[in-house]
């Protein structure tokens, strides 16, 4: 069953890339599969270190290029944090995150969309809301040890 699921995911990925005229290469598959297999949202550097054993000739610059291609095809999203390294997320839907202030790792936060408290938020008069972000900051279990 697990193998079949992987094939279906691969096919969905191939189609999403094809729509944008992007080829499904072994590098893109490796980046995508690493992203879908990790619990947190890694940096490009972490992705590089993780896929390098499988693809020894890959460079960090190539990782960035592959990530940009996957973002263009809307199968990966990029999370930016000012001066800190961007992180990459396999989810492209609207959702929330928790972020560790010590190690910088980012995880998905399981919260209900459009929670009641959000309706209480009142921006200043004339302000048109287009989007919002919610991030819970703290220290992860590993950093608290
Ligand atoms: Zn941490
Ligand atoms: Zn996420």
XYZ file of N, CA, C and O and ligand atoms in Angstrom, residues 100-105 107 138-144, ligand 1:
57
model
N 10.626 27.665 16.821
C 11.516 27.647 17.982
C 12.468 28.829 17.915
O 13.146 29.040 16.901
N 12.537 29.593 19.008
C 13.394 30.782 19.058
C 14.867 30.412 19.208
O 15.734 31.232 18.959
N 15.146 29.166 19.609
C 16.545 28.753 19.789
C 17.121 28.171 18.501
O 18.125 28.648 18.003
N 16.485 27.132 17.959
C 17.052 26.461 16.792
C 16.423 26.952 15.483
O 16.937 26.652 14.410
N 15.331 27.691 15.561
C 14.717 28.247 14.354
C 13.824 27.286 13.596
O 13.259 27.634 12.566
N 13.691 26.054 14.099
C 12.847 25.084 13.392
C 11.384 25.530 13.396
O 10.923 26.160 14.349
N 7.345 24.214 12.606
C 6.425 23.074 12.457
C 5.030 23.576 12.134
O 4.698 24.730 12.423
N 8.392 29.980 20.654
C 8.768 29.395 21.942
C 10.044 28.600 21.810
O 10.863 28.875 20.918
N 10.199 27.619 22.678
C 11.394 26.773 22.642
C 10.948 25.326 22.504
O 10.086 24.878 23.261
N 11.514 24.634 21.527
C 11.087 23.260 21.261
C 11.633 22.302 22.321
O 12.498 22.662 23.120
N 11.126 21.086 22.287
C 11.508 20.088 23.286
C 13.021 19.852 23.316
O 13.617 19.798 24.371
N 13.636 19.765 22.120
C 15.079 19.521 22.068
C 15.864 20.671 22.682
O 16.863 20.457 23.355
N 15.439 21.891 22.431
C 16.169 23.058 22.927
C 15.942 23.278 24.421
O 16.724 23.946 25.079
N 14.879 22.731 24.957
C 14.581 22.923 26.382
C 15.357 21.938 27.248
O 15.403 22.093 28.458
Zn 14.521 24.294 19.108
